[in-house]
Short mmCIF file of C-alpha atoms (C1' of nucleotides) in Angstrom, two decimals:
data_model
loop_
_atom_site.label_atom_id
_atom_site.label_comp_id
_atom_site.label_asym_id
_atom_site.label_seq_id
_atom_site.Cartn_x
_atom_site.Cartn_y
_atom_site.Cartn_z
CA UNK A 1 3.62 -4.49 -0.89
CA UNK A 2 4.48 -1.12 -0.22
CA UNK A 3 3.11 0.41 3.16
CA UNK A 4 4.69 3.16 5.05
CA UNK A 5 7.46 2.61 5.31
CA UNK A 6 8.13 1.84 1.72
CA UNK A 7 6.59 4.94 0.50
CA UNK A 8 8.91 6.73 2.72
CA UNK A 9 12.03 5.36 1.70
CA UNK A 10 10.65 5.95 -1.91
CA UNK A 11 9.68 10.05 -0.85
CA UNK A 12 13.39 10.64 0.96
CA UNK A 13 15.04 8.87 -2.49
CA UNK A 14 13.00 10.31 -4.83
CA UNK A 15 13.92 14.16 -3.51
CA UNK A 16 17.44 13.67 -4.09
CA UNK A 17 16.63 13.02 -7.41
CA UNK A 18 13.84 15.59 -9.08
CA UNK A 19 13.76 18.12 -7.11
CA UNK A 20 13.95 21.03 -9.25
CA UNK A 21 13.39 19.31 -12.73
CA UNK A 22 10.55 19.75 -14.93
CA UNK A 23 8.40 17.57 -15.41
CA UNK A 24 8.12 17.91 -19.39
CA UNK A 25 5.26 14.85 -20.23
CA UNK A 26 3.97 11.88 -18.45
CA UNK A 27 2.73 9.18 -20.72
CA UNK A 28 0.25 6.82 -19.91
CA UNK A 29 1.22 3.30 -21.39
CA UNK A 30 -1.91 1.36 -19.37
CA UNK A 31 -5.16 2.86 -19.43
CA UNK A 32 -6.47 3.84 -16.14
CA UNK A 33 -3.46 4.39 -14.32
CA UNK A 34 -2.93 8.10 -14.96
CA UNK A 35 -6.19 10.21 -14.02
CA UNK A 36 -6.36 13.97 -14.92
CA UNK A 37 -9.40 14.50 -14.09
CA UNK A 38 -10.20 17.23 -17.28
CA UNK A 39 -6.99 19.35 -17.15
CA UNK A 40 -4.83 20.34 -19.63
CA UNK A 41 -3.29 17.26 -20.57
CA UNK A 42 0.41 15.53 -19.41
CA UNK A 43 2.57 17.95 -21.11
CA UNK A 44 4.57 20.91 -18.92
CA UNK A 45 3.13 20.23 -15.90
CA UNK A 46 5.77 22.32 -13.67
CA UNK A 47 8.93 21.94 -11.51
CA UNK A 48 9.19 19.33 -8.64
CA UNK A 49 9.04 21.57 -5.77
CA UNK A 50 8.60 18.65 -3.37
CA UNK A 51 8.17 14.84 -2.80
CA UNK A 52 6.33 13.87 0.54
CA UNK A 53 3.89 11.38 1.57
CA UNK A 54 0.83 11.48 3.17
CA UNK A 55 -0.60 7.26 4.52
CA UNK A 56 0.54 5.24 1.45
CA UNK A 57 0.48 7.77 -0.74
CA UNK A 58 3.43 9.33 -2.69
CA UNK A 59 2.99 13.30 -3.57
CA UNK A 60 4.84 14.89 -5.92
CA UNK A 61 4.22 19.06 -5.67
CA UNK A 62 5.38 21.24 -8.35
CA UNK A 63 5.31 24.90 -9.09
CA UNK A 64 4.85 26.77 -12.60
CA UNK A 65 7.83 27.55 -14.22
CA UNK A 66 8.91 30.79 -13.71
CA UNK A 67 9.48 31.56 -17.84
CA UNK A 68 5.39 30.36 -18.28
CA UNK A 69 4.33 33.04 -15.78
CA UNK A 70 6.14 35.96 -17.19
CA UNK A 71 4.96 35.22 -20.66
CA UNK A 72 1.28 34.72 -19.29
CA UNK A 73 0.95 31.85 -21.59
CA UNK A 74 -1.74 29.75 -19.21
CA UNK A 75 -4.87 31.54 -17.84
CA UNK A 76 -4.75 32.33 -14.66
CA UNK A 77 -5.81 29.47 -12.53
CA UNK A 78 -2.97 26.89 -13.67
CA UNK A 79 -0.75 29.00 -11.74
CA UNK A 80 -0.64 27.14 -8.97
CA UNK A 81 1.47 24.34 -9.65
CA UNK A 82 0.31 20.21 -9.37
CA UNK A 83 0.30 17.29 -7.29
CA UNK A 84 0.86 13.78 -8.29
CA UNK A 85 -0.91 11.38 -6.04
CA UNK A 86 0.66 8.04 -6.57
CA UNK A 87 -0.38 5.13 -4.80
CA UNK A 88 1.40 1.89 -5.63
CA UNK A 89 -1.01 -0.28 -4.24
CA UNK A 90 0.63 -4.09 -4.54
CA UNK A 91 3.19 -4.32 -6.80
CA UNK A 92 3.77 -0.61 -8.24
CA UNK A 93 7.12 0.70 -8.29
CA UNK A 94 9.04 3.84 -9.03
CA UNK A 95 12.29 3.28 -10.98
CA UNK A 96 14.36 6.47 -11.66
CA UNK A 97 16.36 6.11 -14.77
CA UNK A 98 19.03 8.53 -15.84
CA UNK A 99 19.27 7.67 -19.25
CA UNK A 100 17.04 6.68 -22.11
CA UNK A 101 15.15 3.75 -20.71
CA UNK A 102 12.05 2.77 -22.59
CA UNK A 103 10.75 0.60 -19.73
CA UNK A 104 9.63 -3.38 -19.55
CA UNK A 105 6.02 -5.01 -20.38
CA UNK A 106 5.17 -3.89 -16.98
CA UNK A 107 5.71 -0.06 -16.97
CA UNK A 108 2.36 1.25 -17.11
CA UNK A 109 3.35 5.30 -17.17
CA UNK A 110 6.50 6.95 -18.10
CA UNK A 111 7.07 10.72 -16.34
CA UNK A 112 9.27 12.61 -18.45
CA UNK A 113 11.78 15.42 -17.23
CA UNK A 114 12.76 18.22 -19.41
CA UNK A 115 16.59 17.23 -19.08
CA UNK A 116 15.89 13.26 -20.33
CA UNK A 117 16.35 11.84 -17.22
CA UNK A 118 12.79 9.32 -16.62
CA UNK A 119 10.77 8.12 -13.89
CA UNK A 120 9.07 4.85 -14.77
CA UNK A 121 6.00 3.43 -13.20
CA UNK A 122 5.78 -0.16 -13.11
CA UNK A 123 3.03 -2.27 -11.71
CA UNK A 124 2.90 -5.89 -12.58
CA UNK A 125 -0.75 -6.39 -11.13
CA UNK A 126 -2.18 -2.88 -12.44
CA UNK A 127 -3.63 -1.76 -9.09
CA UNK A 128 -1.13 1.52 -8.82
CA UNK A 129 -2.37 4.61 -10.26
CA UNK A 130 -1.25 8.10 -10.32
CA UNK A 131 -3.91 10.90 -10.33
CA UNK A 132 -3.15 14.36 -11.35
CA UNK A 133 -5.12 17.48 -9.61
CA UNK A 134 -4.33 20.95 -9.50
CA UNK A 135 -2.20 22.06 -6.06
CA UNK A 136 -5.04 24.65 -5.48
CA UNK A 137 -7.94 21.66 -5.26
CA UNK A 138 -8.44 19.21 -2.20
CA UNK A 139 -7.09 16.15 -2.64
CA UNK A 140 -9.95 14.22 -1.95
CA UNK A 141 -8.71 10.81 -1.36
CA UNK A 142 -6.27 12.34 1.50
CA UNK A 143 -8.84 13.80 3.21
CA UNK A 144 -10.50 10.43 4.03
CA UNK A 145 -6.84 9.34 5.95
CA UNK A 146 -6.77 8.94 9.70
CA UNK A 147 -4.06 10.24 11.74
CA UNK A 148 -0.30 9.98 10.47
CA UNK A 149 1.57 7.52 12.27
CA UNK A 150 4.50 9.80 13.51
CA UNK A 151 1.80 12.77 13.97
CA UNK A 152 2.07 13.67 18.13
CA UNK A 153 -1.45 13.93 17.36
CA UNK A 154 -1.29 10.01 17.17
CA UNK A 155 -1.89 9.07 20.77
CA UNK A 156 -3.76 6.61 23.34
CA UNK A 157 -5.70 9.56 24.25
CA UNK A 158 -6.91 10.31 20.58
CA UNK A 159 -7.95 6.76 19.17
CA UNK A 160 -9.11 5.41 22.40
CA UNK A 161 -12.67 7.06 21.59
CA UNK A 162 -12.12 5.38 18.53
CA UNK A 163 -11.50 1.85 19.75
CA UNK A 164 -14.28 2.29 21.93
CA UNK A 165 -17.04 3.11 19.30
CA UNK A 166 -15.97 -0.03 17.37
CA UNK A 167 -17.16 -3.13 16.65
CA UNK A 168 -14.01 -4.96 14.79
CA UNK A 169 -11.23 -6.90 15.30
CA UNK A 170 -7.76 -4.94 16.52
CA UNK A 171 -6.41 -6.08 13.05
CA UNK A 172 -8.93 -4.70 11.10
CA UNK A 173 -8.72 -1.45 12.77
CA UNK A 174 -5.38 -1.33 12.06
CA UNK A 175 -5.89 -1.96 8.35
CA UNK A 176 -8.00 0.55 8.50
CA UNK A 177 -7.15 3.89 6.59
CA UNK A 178 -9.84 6.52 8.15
CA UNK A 179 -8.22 5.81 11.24
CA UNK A 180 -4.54 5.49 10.87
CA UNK A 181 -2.91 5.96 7.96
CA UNK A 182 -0.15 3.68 6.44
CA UNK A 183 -0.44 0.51 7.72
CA UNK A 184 -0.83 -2.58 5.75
CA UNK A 185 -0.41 -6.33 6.38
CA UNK A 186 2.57 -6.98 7.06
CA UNK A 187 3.05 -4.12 10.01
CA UNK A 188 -0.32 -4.53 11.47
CA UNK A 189 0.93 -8.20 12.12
CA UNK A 190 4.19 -7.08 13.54
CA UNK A 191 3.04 -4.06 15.63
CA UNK A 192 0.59 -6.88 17.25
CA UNK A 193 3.00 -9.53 17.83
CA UNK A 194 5.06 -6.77 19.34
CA UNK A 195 2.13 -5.57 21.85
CA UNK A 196 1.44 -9.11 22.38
CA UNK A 197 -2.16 -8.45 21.70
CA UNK A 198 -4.38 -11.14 19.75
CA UNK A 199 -5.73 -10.11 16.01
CA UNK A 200 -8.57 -11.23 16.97
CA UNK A 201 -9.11 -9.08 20.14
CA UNK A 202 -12.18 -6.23 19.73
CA UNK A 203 -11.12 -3.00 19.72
CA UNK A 204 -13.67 -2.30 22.58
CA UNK A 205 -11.65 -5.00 24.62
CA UNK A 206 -8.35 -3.59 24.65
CA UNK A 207 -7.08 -2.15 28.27
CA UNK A 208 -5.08 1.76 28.84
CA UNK A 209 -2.05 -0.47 28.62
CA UNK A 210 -2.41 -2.23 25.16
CA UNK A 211 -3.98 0.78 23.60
CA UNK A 212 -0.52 3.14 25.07
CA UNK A 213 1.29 -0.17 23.66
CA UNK A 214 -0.25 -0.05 20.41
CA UNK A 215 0.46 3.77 19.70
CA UNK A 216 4.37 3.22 20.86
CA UNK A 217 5.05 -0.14 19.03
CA UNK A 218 3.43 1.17 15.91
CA UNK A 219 5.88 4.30 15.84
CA UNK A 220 8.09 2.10 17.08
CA UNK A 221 8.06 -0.53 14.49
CA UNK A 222 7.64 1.81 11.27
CA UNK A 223 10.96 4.58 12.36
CA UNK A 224 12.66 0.86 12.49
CA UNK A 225 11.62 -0.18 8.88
CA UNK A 226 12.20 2.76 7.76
CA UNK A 227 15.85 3.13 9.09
CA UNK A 228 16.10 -0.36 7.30
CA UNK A 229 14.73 1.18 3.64
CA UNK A 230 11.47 -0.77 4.02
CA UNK A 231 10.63 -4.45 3.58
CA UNK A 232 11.26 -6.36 0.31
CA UNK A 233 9.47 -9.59 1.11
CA UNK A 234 8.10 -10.01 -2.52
CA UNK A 235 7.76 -6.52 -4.75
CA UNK A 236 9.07 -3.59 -2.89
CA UNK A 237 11.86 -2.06 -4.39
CA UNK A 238 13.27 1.40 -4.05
CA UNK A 239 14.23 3.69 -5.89
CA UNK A 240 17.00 2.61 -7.36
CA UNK A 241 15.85 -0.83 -7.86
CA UNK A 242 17.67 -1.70 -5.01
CA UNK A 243 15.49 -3.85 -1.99
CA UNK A 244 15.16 -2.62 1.54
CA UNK A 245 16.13 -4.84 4.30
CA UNK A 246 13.54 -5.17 6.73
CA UNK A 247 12.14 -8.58 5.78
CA UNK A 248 15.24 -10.05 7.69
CA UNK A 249 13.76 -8.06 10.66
CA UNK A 250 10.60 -9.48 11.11
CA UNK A 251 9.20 -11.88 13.90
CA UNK A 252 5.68 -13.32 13.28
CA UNK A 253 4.93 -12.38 9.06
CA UNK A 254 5.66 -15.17 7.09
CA UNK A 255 7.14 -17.05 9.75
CA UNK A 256 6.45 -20.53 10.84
CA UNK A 257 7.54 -20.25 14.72
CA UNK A 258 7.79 -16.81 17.05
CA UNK A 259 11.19 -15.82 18.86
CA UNK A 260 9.63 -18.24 21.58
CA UNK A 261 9.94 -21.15 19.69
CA UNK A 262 5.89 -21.24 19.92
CA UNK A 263 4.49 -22.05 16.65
CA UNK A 264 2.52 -19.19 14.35
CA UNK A 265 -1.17 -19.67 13.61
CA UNK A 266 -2.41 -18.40 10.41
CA UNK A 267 -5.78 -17.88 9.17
CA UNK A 268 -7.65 -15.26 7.02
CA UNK A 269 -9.23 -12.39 7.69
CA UNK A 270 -10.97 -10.37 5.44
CA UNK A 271 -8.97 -11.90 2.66
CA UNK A 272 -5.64 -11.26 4.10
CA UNK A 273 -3.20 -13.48 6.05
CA UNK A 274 -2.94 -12.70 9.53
CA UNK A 275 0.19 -13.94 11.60
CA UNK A 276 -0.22 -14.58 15.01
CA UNK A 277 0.89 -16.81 18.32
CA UNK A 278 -1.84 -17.79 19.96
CA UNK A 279 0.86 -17.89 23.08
CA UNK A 280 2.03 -14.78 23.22
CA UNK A 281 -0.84 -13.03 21.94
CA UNK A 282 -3.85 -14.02 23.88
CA UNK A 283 -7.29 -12.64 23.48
CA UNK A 284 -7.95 -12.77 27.46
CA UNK A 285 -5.32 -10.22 29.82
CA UNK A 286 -3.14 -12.75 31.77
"C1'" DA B 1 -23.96 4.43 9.98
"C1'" DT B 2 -21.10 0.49 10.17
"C1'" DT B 3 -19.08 -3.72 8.89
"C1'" DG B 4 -17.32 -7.12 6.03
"C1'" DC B 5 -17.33 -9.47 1.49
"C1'" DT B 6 -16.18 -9.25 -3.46
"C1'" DT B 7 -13.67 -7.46 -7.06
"C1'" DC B 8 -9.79 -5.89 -9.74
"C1'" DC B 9 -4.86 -8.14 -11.70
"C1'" DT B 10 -0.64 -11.10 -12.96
"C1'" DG B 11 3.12 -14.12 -11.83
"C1'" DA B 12 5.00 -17.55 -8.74
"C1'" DG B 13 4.61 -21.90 -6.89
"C1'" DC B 14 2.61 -26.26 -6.51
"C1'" DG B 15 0.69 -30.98 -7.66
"C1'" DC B 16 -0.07 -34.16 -11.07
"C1'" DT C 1 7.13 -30.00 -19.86
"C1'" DG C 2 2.97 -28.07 -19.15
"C1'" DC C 3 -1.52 -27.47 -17.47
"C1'" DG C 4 -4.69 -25.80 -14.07
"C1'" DC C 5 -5.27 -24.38 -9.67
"C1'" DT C 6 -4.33 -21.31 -5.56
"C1'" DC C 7 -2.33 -17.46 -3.48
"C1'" DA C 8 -0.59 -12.62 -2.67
"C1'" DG C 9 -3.42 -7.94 -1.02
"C1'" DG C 10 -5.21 -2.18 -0.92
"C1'" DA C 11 -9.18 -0.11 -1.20
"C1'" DA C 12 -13.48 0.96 -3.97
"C1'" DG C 13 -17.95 -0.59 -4.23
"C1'" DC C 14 -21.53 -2.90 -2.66
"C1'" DA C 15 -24.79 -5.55 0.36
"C1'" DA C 16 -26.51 -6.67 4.78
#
DNA sequence: ATTGCTTCCTGAGCGC
DNA sequence: TGCGCTCAGGAAGCAA
């Protein structure tokens, strides 16, 4: 399941690849997993000027093409250039292919460079979707993102107002986009076990030194997936269609004992398995 | 306003 | 072998 981390190794991959092609169609095998909005259609829609990522999502920039603006064949306002917002959700995954590929019974959208190379969407369990918007609009889905992760403008100082004003569990604060953006199950888990702090805690509960502990281990934890391509526990794949590594790093998701030899509870909350030792991540301050 | 539950989806894994 | 069941989970949408 692709959180930061993933997305990130996808971005840095991706770059080496289509930067400077032109994106020449993008067809929509799936219904409702490319959204337009009401422009122009999925033909010509620029060159890649830049792949970054903003939370879990993957954005692809590109400019008009040089030749189209000379010969003034678009009105005016499609001169900016587009995004592609791609969120993979669960399962999605982007699989560059430089030669005629025609995809699987998964690939839900095909994007389509002018020099035949492909990038292919695939998402076994459909939840991935890639919206299209003009570069000049607001994104409107990234403007409801919390702070990025690696932003200096993620600290103790900023969320601890926001800890305070809660009333949820640690984890679900975590999980929570409009606060910090990028996380998903399987970090929140680790960047807890890390801190030592309980899942179950209240945000309202948590002392100066587990909120400073929180900031660092979650910086922490993602630079170290990342350096490690991302986790491949079930889906995740890069690029390439190679896995990242990461899964052999973790200590509490998935696992049946902690580096203690304590063993791992698990129980759900809000429909998601949460990881935790009760030991070494008590609700109470020692 | 805030919180948390339900829903979407398909394939893997399990018990019988 | 095959059937039916459960599980995996991000985030929109909804209800309390």
């Amino acid at each position: 399941m692709p959180e930061l981390p993933e997305v990130e190794t996808i971005a840095r991959e991706l770059r080496e690849k289509i930067i400077g092609k032109s994106i020449e169609r993008i067809e929509e095998l799936r219904l409702n997993t490319v959204s337009d909005k009401d422009y122009s259609g999925l033909v010509n829609l620029g060159t890649v000027e830049s792949v970054s990522r903003r939370g879990k999502y993957l954005i692809i920039s590109t400019a008009p093409e040089k030749a189209r603006i000379v010969r003034g064949k678009n009105g005016s306002d499609s001169d900016s250039g587009y995004c592609l917002l791609i969120h993979l959700r669960m399962t999605g995954k982007l699989i560059y292919q430089s030669h005629e590929a025609v995809g699987d019974k998964h690939t839900r959208a095909i994007i389509s460079f002018t020099d035949r190379t492909k990038l292919l969407f695939n998402d076994v369990r459909t939840f991935g979707s890639i919206s299209i918007i003009k570069s000049s609009d607001r994104p409107g889905a990234l403007c409801k993102l919390g702070y990025e992760p690696f932003s200096p403008d993620f600290s103790a100082k900023s969320i601890t107002p926001l800890l305070a004003k809660r009333k949820t569990t640690v984890k679900n604060f975590l999980l929570d986009q409009r606060f910090i953006a990028g996380l998903g199950n399987i970090y929140a888990n680790e960047i807890l076990y890390a801190c030592k702090i309980s899942p179950l805690k209240m945000t309202s509960e948590l002392t100066k030194e587990e909120i400073t502990s929180l900031v660092s281990q979650t910086k922490k934890i993602l630079k170290n997936a990342i350096k490690h391509n991302g986790t491949s526990i079930s889906d995740f794949r890069r690029v390439d269609d190679k896995s990242g590594s990461f899964q052999n790093f973790l200590k509490i998701y998935g696992k049946k004992s902690c580096k203690e030899g304590h063993s791992v509870t698990r129980i759900k909350t809000q429909g998601r398995s949460t990881f935790y030792c009760p030991q070494c991540q008590k609700e109470e301050e020692k």
